[in-house]
Amino acid sequence: MILAALLPFALLVQDPLPKADPEVSRSSLRHHLEFLASDELKGRGTATPESARVSAYIARSLERSGVQPGQGKSYFQSVPLLTTAFEGPPQLSMWSAGEAEAHTLEEGVEFSVSIQGDPNSTAVLRTVVVEEEEDLPSEADPNVALVMHSSRRKSFGWLEDHGFKDGVGFGLIVRVRPTRTGQSRGLPRPRVERAWLAAEDKPDVLTVMGPAAQDLWDGKLERLQLSLSGQRRPTPERNVVGVLKGVGTPERPDLKDEVIVLSAHFDHVGLLSGEAEEGVDVIRNGADDDASGCAVLMELAEALGSGPPPARTVVFLFCAAEEMGMWGTYYYADNPSVPLEHIVCNLNLEMLGMPDELAGGVGKVWLTGFERTNLGPLFVSAGFDVGPDMRPEQNFFERSDNIVFVKKGIVGQTLSTGGDNPNYHQVTDEVDTLNFEHMQRCGQAALEAARLLTSGQVTPAWNEGEPKLGRR
């Protein structure tokens, strides 16, 4: 059953909110976490009924906090996705020269497929081996399957250099990995993609493994056919957006037009793939990643919503599909609820549930890109317990939703303590692993930082030469 059919149910479920409290409280944080990271929500996978249920819970929390809908009269911004559901496993048949009987490969073990459009079977295609760039055909041919290096960067770079970006115009792109084999996976899980970027003219990409890959590379297999059975349907997903309208100050009434975006992502990576054995935990609950950030952000919304109006306008953005590649945030940045040029800063919250000993332990929060803007030093001078990211080699600055705003030229940074969590993306990322004293102190630091930004007392700015992207 597709998500659309289950959305009404998700909206009717009235999951209880914690007792109203304008302070960042441990009891409220725990209540949020015990819901968001419960087994019942199955890891909050993208485009699932559980995701719709979470977004409904967050919207009700914002409404009770006095935060207004951020999308006209709604708290929801639709993020259009497409889901391909398979009705049977993909099949790959290959023929040697002069042979009528096909060699059939096992999906998962000997090949995998990345579908780029509708799940359509191909005709029988002629294989062309591309060992070097000059082996590429001079013209695209929909009846040809290009057999290329396993290095995606190299092979797709050649295609783009010759005017065949992403292999457009060919029947299939086949990457070979002779030294690898996979494992049987059964029916592939539904594939989710961004509807606004979906390209109908890209060929599917096969990865062939094991001896068959070597035979392809050696030119022994001259024809192949990919058979697919499935359907591709629009699938609803949504960001949650709330707003507190700014009122400016007597000295700076124009501050009301400036916007601070406070954000966190509410999705996680769902269930482990493959057949589940009885009694084995397969739910990747995502308590720290990023139910902790969402819980803190809901507390910030309640604290700010119960106080005097801010000078700057505040947008609360709870992002969908971060684990898919920050899809919800990219969609918001391209379709913002306020003029993009009015956004002066994004302060993102990511993984605040466990102390980071390298950063100083309980209550010590760090700011990604500390050295890139004026915010870190301003927070420190204001007495906030915030320090620099102690693991710059891991490039956390570019690994969370803030980077989407940075790419738009907006100051964007993340408050986190998640640099050394052994439960990252594991079934062990459970509520009982979190430290609620630590989370409350981090939440208080985040609230102080948010108040400083929304009051208009500081103006976020890049340091000279920033923003520079890419590993340093």
Short mmCIF file of C-alpha atoms in Angstrom, two decimals, residues 21-440:
data_model
loop_
_atom_site.label_atom_id
_atom_site.label_comp_id
_atom_site.label_asym_id
_atom_site.label_seq_id
_atom_site.Cartn_x
_atom_site.Cartn_y
_atom_site.Cartn_z
CA ASP A 21 6.89 23.72 29.67
CA PRO A 22 8.62 26.88 28.40
CA GLU A 23 11.97 25.62 29.69
CA VAL A 24 14.21 23.04 28.01
CA SER A 25 13.35 20.15 30.32
CA ARG A 26 14.68 16.62 30.59
CA SER A 27 11.20 15.19 30.96
CA SER A 28 10.02 16.79 27.71
CA LEU A 29 13.17 15.74 25.88
CA ARG A 30 12.70 12.17 27.06
CA HIS A 31 9.03 12.20 26.04
CA HIS A 32 9.91 13.38 22.52
CA LEU A 33 12.71 10.81 22.23
CA GLU A 34 10.64 7.90 23.47
CA PHE A 35 8.15 8.63 20.72
CA LEU A 36 10.48 9.55 17.85
CA ALA A 37 12.89 6.66 18.45
CA SER A 38 10.31 4.04 19.41
CA ASP A 39 10.25 0.65 17.71
CA GLU A 40 6.72 1.49 16.61
CA LEU A 41 8.13 4.08 14.16
CA LYS A 42 10.44 1.51 12.53
CA GLY A 43 13.42 3.83 12.15
CA ARG A 44 11.52 6.72 10.51
CA GLY A 45 12.37 5.77 6.94
CA THR A 46 11.68 8.25 4.16
CA ALA A 47 8.28 8.08 2.45
CA THR A 48 6.76 5.70 4.99
CA PRO A 49 3.57 5.95 7.06
CA GLU A 50 5.81 6.31 10.11
CA SER A 51 7.43 9.40 8.59
CA ALA A 52 3.99 10.95 8.07
CA ARG A 53 3.12 10.19 11.68
CA VAL A 54 6.31 11.88 12.92
CA SER A 55 5.68 15.00 10.85
CA ALA A 56 2.13 15.22 12.23
CA TYR A 57 3.49 15.00 15.79
CA ILE A 58 6.02 17.78 15.14
CA ALA A 59 3.35 20.02 13.59
CA ARG A 60 1.10 19.63 16.63
CA SER A 61 4.05 20.46 18.88
CA LEU A 62 4.70 23.67 16.94
CA GLU A 63 1.03 24.62 17.02
CA ARG A 64 0.82 24.18 20.78
CA SER A 65 4.02 26.23 21.19
CA GLY A 66 2.46 29.25 19.52
CA VAL A 67 4.53 28.87 16.36
CA GLN A 68 2.52 29.76 13.27
CA PRO A 69 2.28 27.61 10.11
CA GLY A 70 5.22 28.34 7.84
CA GLN A 71 3.65 27.30 4.53
CA GLY A 72 0.69 29.61 4.17
CA LYS A 73 -1.96 28.06 6.41
CA SER A 74 -0.12 24.74 6.69
CA TYR A 75 2.83 23.41 8.66
CA PHE A 76 3.64 21.03 5.82
CA GLN A 77 5.74 21.60 2.73
CA SER A 78 5.25 18.78 0.24
CA VAL A 79 8.49 17.21 -0.97
CA PRO A 80 7.58 15.38 -4.20
CA LEU A 81 9.15 11.94 -4.47
CA LEU A 82 8.72 8.92 -6.72
CA THR A 83 8.77 5.32 -5.52
CA THR A 84 9.50 2.34 -7.73
CA ALA A 85 8.08 -0.85 -6.26
CA PHE A 86 9.26 -4.12 -7.79
CA GLU A 87 6.81 -6.91 -8.52
CA GLY A 88 9.58 -9.44 -9.08
CA PRO A 89 13.37 -9.56 -8.93
CA PRO A 90 15.26 -8.01 -11.87
CA GLN A 91 16.58 -10.56 -14.36
CA LEU A 92 19.70 -10.27 -16.49
CA SER A 93 20.23 -12.55 -19.48
CA MET A 94 23.46 -12.63 -21.49
CA TRP A 95 24.49 -14.44 -24.65
CA SER A 96 27.87 -15.53 -25.93
CA ALA A 97 28.70 -15.20 -29.62
CA GLY A 98 26.75 -17.67 -31.72
CA GLU A 99 24.79 -19.11 -28.79
CA ALA A 100 21.00 -19.13 -28.66
CA GLU A 101 20.72 -20.11 -24.99
CA ALA A 102 21.13 -17.28 -22.50
CA HIS A 103 23.21 -17.20 -19.34
CA THR A 104 20.96 -15.96 -16.53
CA LEU A 105 22.50 -14.07 -13.62
CA GLU A 106 21.21 -13.92 -10.05
CA GLU A 107 20.28 -10.46 -8.85
CA GLY A 108 22.17 -9.43 -5.74
CA VAL A 109 24.81 -12.13 -6.13
CA GLU A 110 26.02 -11.56 -9.70
CA PHE A 111 24.52 -8.19 -10.58
CA SER A 112 22.68 -5.19 -9.18
CA VAL A 113 20.79 -2.46 -10.97
CA SER A 114 20.30 1.24 -10.32
CA ILE A 115 17.08 2.19 -12.07
CA GLN A 116 17.03 5.72 -13.44
CA GLY A 117 13.42 5.98 -14.59
CA ASP A 118 10.39 3.76 -15.02
CA PRO A 119 11.14 0.07 -14.45
CA ASN A 120 11.07 -0.92 -18.12
CA SER A 121 12.76 -3.95 -19.62
CA THR A 122 15.30 -3.39 -22.37
CA ALA A 123 15.47 -4.95 -25.78
CA VAL A 124 18.32 -7.38 -26.45
CA LEU A 125 21.31 -5.03 -26.53
CA ARG A 126 24.71 -5.33 -28.19
CA THR A 127 27.62 -4.92 -25.76
CA VAL A 128 30.46 -2.50 -26.48
CA VAL A 129 33.49 -2.73 -24.18
CA VAL A 130 35.04 0.65 -23.34
CA GLU A 131 38.53 0.02 -21.97
CA GLU A 132 39.84 3.45 -22.91
CA GLU A 133 38.18 6.74 -23.67
CA GLU A 134 38.76 6.36 -27.40
CA ASP A 135 36.67 3.16 -27.37
CA LEU A 136 33.48 5.18 -26.89
CA PRO A 137 31.19 5.16 -29.94
CA SER A 138 31.06 8.41 -31.85
CA GLU A 139 27.26 8.47 -31.58
CA ALA A 140 24.81 7.30 -28.93
CA ASP A 141 22.90 4.12 -29.75
CA PRO A 142 19.87 2.93 -27.73
CA ASN A 143 20.60 -0.64 -28.84
CA VAL A 144 24.05 -0.63 -27.17
CA ALA A 145 25.04 -1.51 -23.61
CA LEU A 146 28.33 0.19 -22.75
CA VAL A 147 30.59 -2.04 -20.63
CA MET A 148 32.83 0.28 -18.60
CA HIS A 149 35.26 0.51 -15.70
CA SER A 150 34.02 -0.06 -12.17
CA SER A 151 35.22 3.47 -11.38
CA ARG A 152 32.07 5.54 -11.76
CA ARG A 153 33.97 8.82 -11.73
CA LYS A 154 36.24 7.77 -14.58
CA SER A 155 33.62 6.13 -16.80
CA PHE A 156 30.96 8.81 -16.34
CA GLY A 157 33.60 11.50 -16.80
CA TRP A 158 34.41 10.06 -20.21
CA LEU A 159 30.73 10.00 -21.12
CA GLU A 160 30.28 13.64 -20.16
CA ASP A 161 33.42 14.70 -22.03
CA HIS A 162 32.00 13.15 -25.22
CA GLY A 163 28.56 14.72 -24.88
CA PHE A 164 26.86 11.63 -23.43
CA LYS A 165 26.27 12.92 -19.88
CA ASP A 166 24.95 10.12 -17.65
CA GLY A 167 24.92 7.83 -20.69
CA VAL A 168 21.90 9.50 -22.28
CA GLY A 169 21.15 7.89 -25.62
CA PHE A 170 22.50 4.41 -24.82
CA GLY A 171 20.47 1.38 -23.76
CA LEU A 172 22.40 0.54 -20.57
CA ILE A 173 25.57 1.39 -18.72
CA VAL A 174 27.32 -1.68 -17.32
CA ARG A 175 30.07 -1.46 -14.71
CA VAL A 176 32.17 -4.56 -14.11
CA ARG A 177 33.61 -5.83 -10.83
CA PRO A 178 35.14 -9.23 -11.56
CA THR A 179 36.69 -9.70 -8.12
CA ARG A 180 33.48 -9.12 -6.17
CA THR A 181 30.28 -10.99 -5.56
CA GLY A 182 27.21 -9.94 -3.63
CA GLN A 183 24.56 -11.85 -1.74
CA SER A 184 21.00 -12.84 -2.46
CA ARG A 185 18.61 -10.11 -1.31
CA GLY A 186 15.22 -11.37 -2.43
CA LEU A 187 12.85 -8.83 -3.89
CA PRO A 188 14.56 -5.42 -4.00
CA ARG A 189 13.19 -2.81 -1.65
CA PRO A 190 11.20 0.04 -3.18
CA ARG A 191 13.43 2.71 -4.67
CA VAL A 192 12.73 6.32 -3.74
CA GLU A 193 13.90 9.27 -5.84
CA ARG A 194 13.33 13.00 -6.13
CA ALA A 195 10.50 13.75 -8.54
CA TRP A 196 11.80 17.23 -9.32
CA LEU A 197 15.12 15.81 -10.55
CA ALA A 198 13.84 12.65 -12.17
CA ALA A 199 15.21 12.20 -15.66
CA GLU A 200 13.36 9.91 -18.01
CA ASP A 201 16.12 9.68 -20.60
CA LYS A 202 18.96 8.29 -18.47
CA PRO A 203 19.75 4.60 -18.99
CA ASP A 204 19.76 2.23 -16.05
CA VAL A 205 23.15 1.38 -14.58
CA LEU A 206 24.10 -2.25 -14.02
CA THR A 207 26.93 -3.53 -11.86
CA VAL A 208 27.96 -7.05 -12.90
CA MET A 209 30.13 -9.05 -10.49
CA GLY A 210 32.20 -12.21 -10.47
CA PRO A 211 33.13 -14.42 -13.47
CA ALA A 212 30.36 -12.97 -15.66
CA ALA A 213 31.91 -9.52 -15.22
CA GLN A 214 35.24 -10.82 -16.47
CA ASP A 215 33.56 -12.49 -19.44
CA LEU A 216 31.87 -9.21 -20.30
CA TRP A 217 35.14 -7.30 -20.04
CA ASP A 218 36.89 -9.87 -22.22
CA GLY A 219 34.22 -9.50 -24.90
CA LYS A 220 32.94 -13.06 -24.58
CA LEU A 221 29.35 -11.98 -23.93
CA GLU A 222 28.07 -10.03 -26.90
CA ARG A 223 24.42 -9.47 -26.06
CA LEU A 224 22.36 -8.89 -22.93
CA GLN A 225 18.85 -8.04 -21.82
CA LEU A 226 17.60 -6.58 -18.55
CA SER A 227 14.05 -7.57 -17.55
CA LEU A 228 12.21 -5.51 -14.96
CA SER A 229 8.75 -5.77 -13.45
CA GLY A 230 7.37 -3.01 -11.27
CA GLN A 231 5.55 0.30 -11.02
CA ARG A 232 6.68 3.86 -10.39
CA ARG A 233 4.29 6.09 -8.46
CA PRO A 234 4.30 9.58 -6.97
CA THR A 235 4.97 9.33 -3.24
CA PRO A 236 4.25 12.12 -0.77
CA GLU A 237 6.81 13.25 1.78
CA ARG A 238 6.92 16.55 3.61
CA ASN A 239 9.01 18.97 5.57
CA VAL A 240 7.51 20.60 8.65
CA VAL A 241 7.82 24.40 8.66
CA GLY A 242 6.78 26.85 11.35
CA VAL A 243 7.42 30.56 11.78
CA LEU A 244 7.60 33.19 14.50
CA LYS A 245 7.25 36.58 12.88
CA GLY A 246 9.87 39.13 13.85
CA VAL A 247 8.95 42.60 15.05
CA GLY A 248 12.29 44.37 14.72
CA THR A 249 13.62 46.77 17.35
CA PRO A 250 13.02 50.48 17.84
CA GLU A 251 16.48 51.14 16.44
CA ARG A 252 16.24 48.51 13.68
CA PRO A 253 12.63 47.91 12.62
CA ASP A 254 13.98 46.32 9.43
CA LEU A 255 15.26 43.34 11.44
CA LYS A 256 11.77 41.84 11.18
CA ASP A 257 12.51 41.10 7.52
CA GLU A 258 15.68 39.15 8.34
CA VAL A 259 15.25 35.42 8.93
CA ILE A 260 17.02 32.86 11.10
CA VAL A 261 16.33 29.24 10.10
CA LEU A 262 16.63 26.74 12.95
CA SER A 263 16.64 23.18 11.61
CA ALA A 264 16.94 19.47 12.34
CA HIS A 265 16.07 16.37 10.30
CA PHE A 266 13.41 13.96 11.52
CA ASP A 267 14.07 10.96 9.28
CA HIS A 268 16.44 8.05 9.86
CA VAL A 269 17.51 4.98 7.89
CA GLY A 270 14.64 2.63 8.71
CA LEU A 271 15.01 -1.13 8.92
CA LEU A 272 17.98 -3.32 8.12
CA SER A 273 17.67 -4.86 4.67
CA GLY A 274 17.34 -8.58 4.06
CA GLU A 275 15.31 -11.28 5.72
CA ALA A 276 14.93 -10.75 9.47
CA GLU A 277 15.58 -13.66 11.80
CA GLU A 278 13.12 -14.13 14.62
CA GLY A 279 14.18 -12.24 17.72
CA VAL A 280 16.84 -10.19 15.91
CA ASP A 281 16.56 -6.41 16.15
CA VAL A 282 16.38 -4.82 12.68
CA ILE A 283 15.10 -1.35 13.67
CA ARG A 284 17.62 1.45 13.37
CA ASN A 285 15.80 3.76 15.78
CA GLY A 286 17.94 6.87 15.28
CA ALA A 287 17.64 8.17 18.83
CA ASP A 288 20.75 10.33 18.60
CA ASP A 289 20.58 10.70 14.80
CA ASP A 290 18.59 12.89 14.73
CA ALA A 291 15.66 12.42 17.07
CA SER A 292 17.82 14.22 19.63
CA GLY A 293 18.17 17.28 17.39
CA CYS A 294 14.42 17.28 16.67
CA ALA A 295 13.58 17.01 20.36
CA VAL A 296 15.83 19.96 21.17
CA LEU A 297 14.37 21.99 18.30
CA MET A 298 10.82 21.37 19.51
CA GLU A 299 11.93 22.57 22.94
CA LEU A 300 13.45 25.69 21.37
CA ALA A 301 10.20 26.36 19.53
CA GLU A 302 8.25 26.12 22.78
CA ALA A 303 10.70 28.37 24.63
CA LEU A 304 10.82 31.02 21.91
CA GLY A 305 7.10 30.77 21.22
CA SER A 306 6.22 31.43 24.86
CA GLY A 307 8.44 34.49 25.14
CA PRO A 308 8.35 37.98 23.67
CA PRO A 309 8.30 38.23 19.86
CA PRO A 310 11.77 37.99 18.32
CA ALA A 311 13.38 40.88 16.50
CA ARG A 312 14.27 38.69 13.53
CA THR A 313 11.78 36.27 12.01
CA VAL A 314 12.44 32.65 13.00
CA VAL A 315 11.71 29.70 10.73
CA PHE A 316 11.64 26.26 12.33
CA LEU A 317 12.49 23.71 9.65
CA PHE A 318 12.16 20.00 10.36
CA CYS A 319 13.65 18.35 7.30
CA ALA A 320 12.57 15.12 5.66
CA ALA A 321 14.85 12.72 3.79
CA GLU A 322 18.20 13.96 5.11
CA GLU A 323 19.53 10.42 5.12
CA MET A 324 18.68 10.14 1.41
CA GLY A 325 21.00 13.05 0.64
CA MET A 326 19.42 16.07 2.37
CA TRP A 327 16.54 15.96 -0.11
CA GLY A 328 14.07 17.81 2.09
CA THR A 329 16.49 20.64 2.75
CA TYR A 330 17.49 20.96 -0.89
CA TYR A 331 13.82 21.17 -1.82
CA TYR A 332 13.21 23.82 0.82
CA ALA A 333 16.21 25.88 -0.30
CA ASP A 334 14.89 25.83 -3.87
CA ASN A 335 11.32 26.52 -2.71
CA PRO A 336 11.74 28.57 0.48
CA SER A 337 8.85 29.72 2.62
CA VAL A 338 10.49 33.16 2.89
CA PRO A 339 12.59 35.01 0.32
CA LEU A 340 15.96 33.29 0.26
CA GLU A 341 17.78 36.62 0.27
CA HIS A 342 16.18 37.41 3.65
CA ILE A 343 17.74 34.37 5.35
CA VAL A 344 20.84 35.52 7.22
CA CYS A 345 21.70 32.28 9.01
CA ASN A 346 20.86 28.60 9.36
CA LEU A 347 21.64 27.06 12.74
CA ASN A 348 21.20 23.30 12.43
CA LEU A 349 20.95 20.76 15.27
CA GLU A 350 22.41 17.29 14.73
CA MET A 351 23.08 14.45 17.20
CA LEU A 352 23.00 16.10 20.63
CA GLY A 353 22.23 13.01 22.71
CA MET A 354 25.65 11.70 23.76
CA PRO A 355 28.62 13.53 25.29
CA ASP A 356 31.71 13.87 23.13
CA GLU A 357 34.71 13.28 25.38
CA LEU A 358 37.06 14.87 22.87
CA ALA A 359 35.04 18.07 23.15
CA GLY A 360 34.99 18.03 26.96
CA GLY A 361 32.20 15.62 27.87
CA VAL A 362 28.77 16.31 29.33
CA GLY A 363 27.21 19.58 28.22
CA LYS A 364 29.98 20.51 25.80
CA VAL A 365 28.62 21.26 22.34
CA TRP A 366 30.63 22.08 19.25
CA LEU A 367 29.93 24.19 16.19
CA THR A 368 30.90 22.96 12.73
CA GLY A 369 32.86 25.47 10.68
CA PHE A 370 33.83 27.35 13.84
CA GLU A 371 36.75 29.02 12.07
CA ARG A 372 34.71 29.98 8.99
CA THR A 373 32.35 32.61 10.46
CA ASN A 374 32.09 35.11 13.28
CA LEU A 375 29.45 33.08 15.15
CA GLY A 376 31.69 30.76 17.20
CA PRO A 377 33.71 33.59 18.77
CA LEU A 378 30.50 35.60 19.33
CA PHE A 379 28.89 32.66 21.14
CA VAL A 380 31.98 32.20 23.30
CA SER A 381 32.23 35.90 24.15
CA ALA A 382 28.57 35.78 25.20
CA GLY A 383 29.46 33.03 27.68
CA PHE A 384 27.92 30.07 25.85
CA ASP A 385 29.54 26.66 26.33
CA VAL A 386 30.32 26.17 22.63
CA GLY A 387 33.63 25.14 21.09
CA PRO A 388 35.11 24.14 17.74
CA ASP A 389 34.66 20.78 16.05
CA MET A 390 37.56 18.64 17.28
CA ARG A 391 37.49 16.33 14.24
CA PRO A 392 37.95 18.63 11.23
CA GLU A 393 39.28 15.72 9.17
CA GLN A 394 35.77 14.20 9.19
CA ASN A 395 34.38 17.28 7.44
CA PHE A 396 31.18 17.44 9.50
CA PHE A 397 30.62 20.97 8.19
CA GLU A 398 29.60 19.52 4.83
CA ARG A 399 27.77 16.46 6.14
CA SER A 400 24.56 17.91 7.56
CA ASP A 401 21.70 20.09 6.38
CA ASN A 402 23.53 23.36 7.00
CA ILE A 403 25.63 22.77 3.88
CA VAL A 404 22.55 23.23 1.68
CA PHE A 405 22.23 26.82 2.89
CA VAL A 406 25.98 27.34 2.58
CA LYS A 407 25.74 26.43 -1.11
CA LYS A 408 23.23 29.27 -1.43
CA GLY A 409 25.77 31.67 0.11
CA ILE A 410 24.02 31.75 3.51
CA VAL A 411 25.92 31.33 6.78
CA GLY A 412 25.03 27.80 7.86
CA GLN A 413 26.51 25.82 10.75
CA THR A 414 25.57 22.85 12.91
CA LEU A 415 25.59 22.45 16.68
CA SER A 416 26.44 18.84 17.53
CA THR A 417 28.14 16.43 19.90
CA GLY A 418 27.88 13.42 17.61
CA GLY A 419 31.46 12.97 16.51
CA ASP A 420 32.15 9.64 18.19
CA ASN A 421 28.88 7.76 18.56
CA PRO A 422 29.51 4.01 18.02
CA ASN A 423 25.77 3.51 17.44
CA TYR A 424 25.68 5.69 14.32
CA HIS A 425 23.19 4.15 11.84
CA GLN A 426 23.04 0.96 13.93
CA VAL A 427 20.15 -0.83 15.64
CA THR A 428 21.82 0.15 18.92
CA ASP A 429 21.01 3.87 18.51
CA GLU A 430 18.33 3.61 21.20
CA VAL A 431 16.91 6.03 23.76
CA ASP A 432 18.53 4.21 26.68
CA THR A 433 22.00 5.04 25.31
CA LEU A 434 21.41 8.80 25.58
CA ASN A 435 22.44 11.16 28.38
CA PHE A 436 19.56 13.50 29.20
CA GLU A 437 21.56 15.77 31.49
CA HIS A 438 23.91 16.34 28.58
CA MET A 439 21.05 16.87 26.14
CA GLN A 440 19.34 19.39 28.40
#
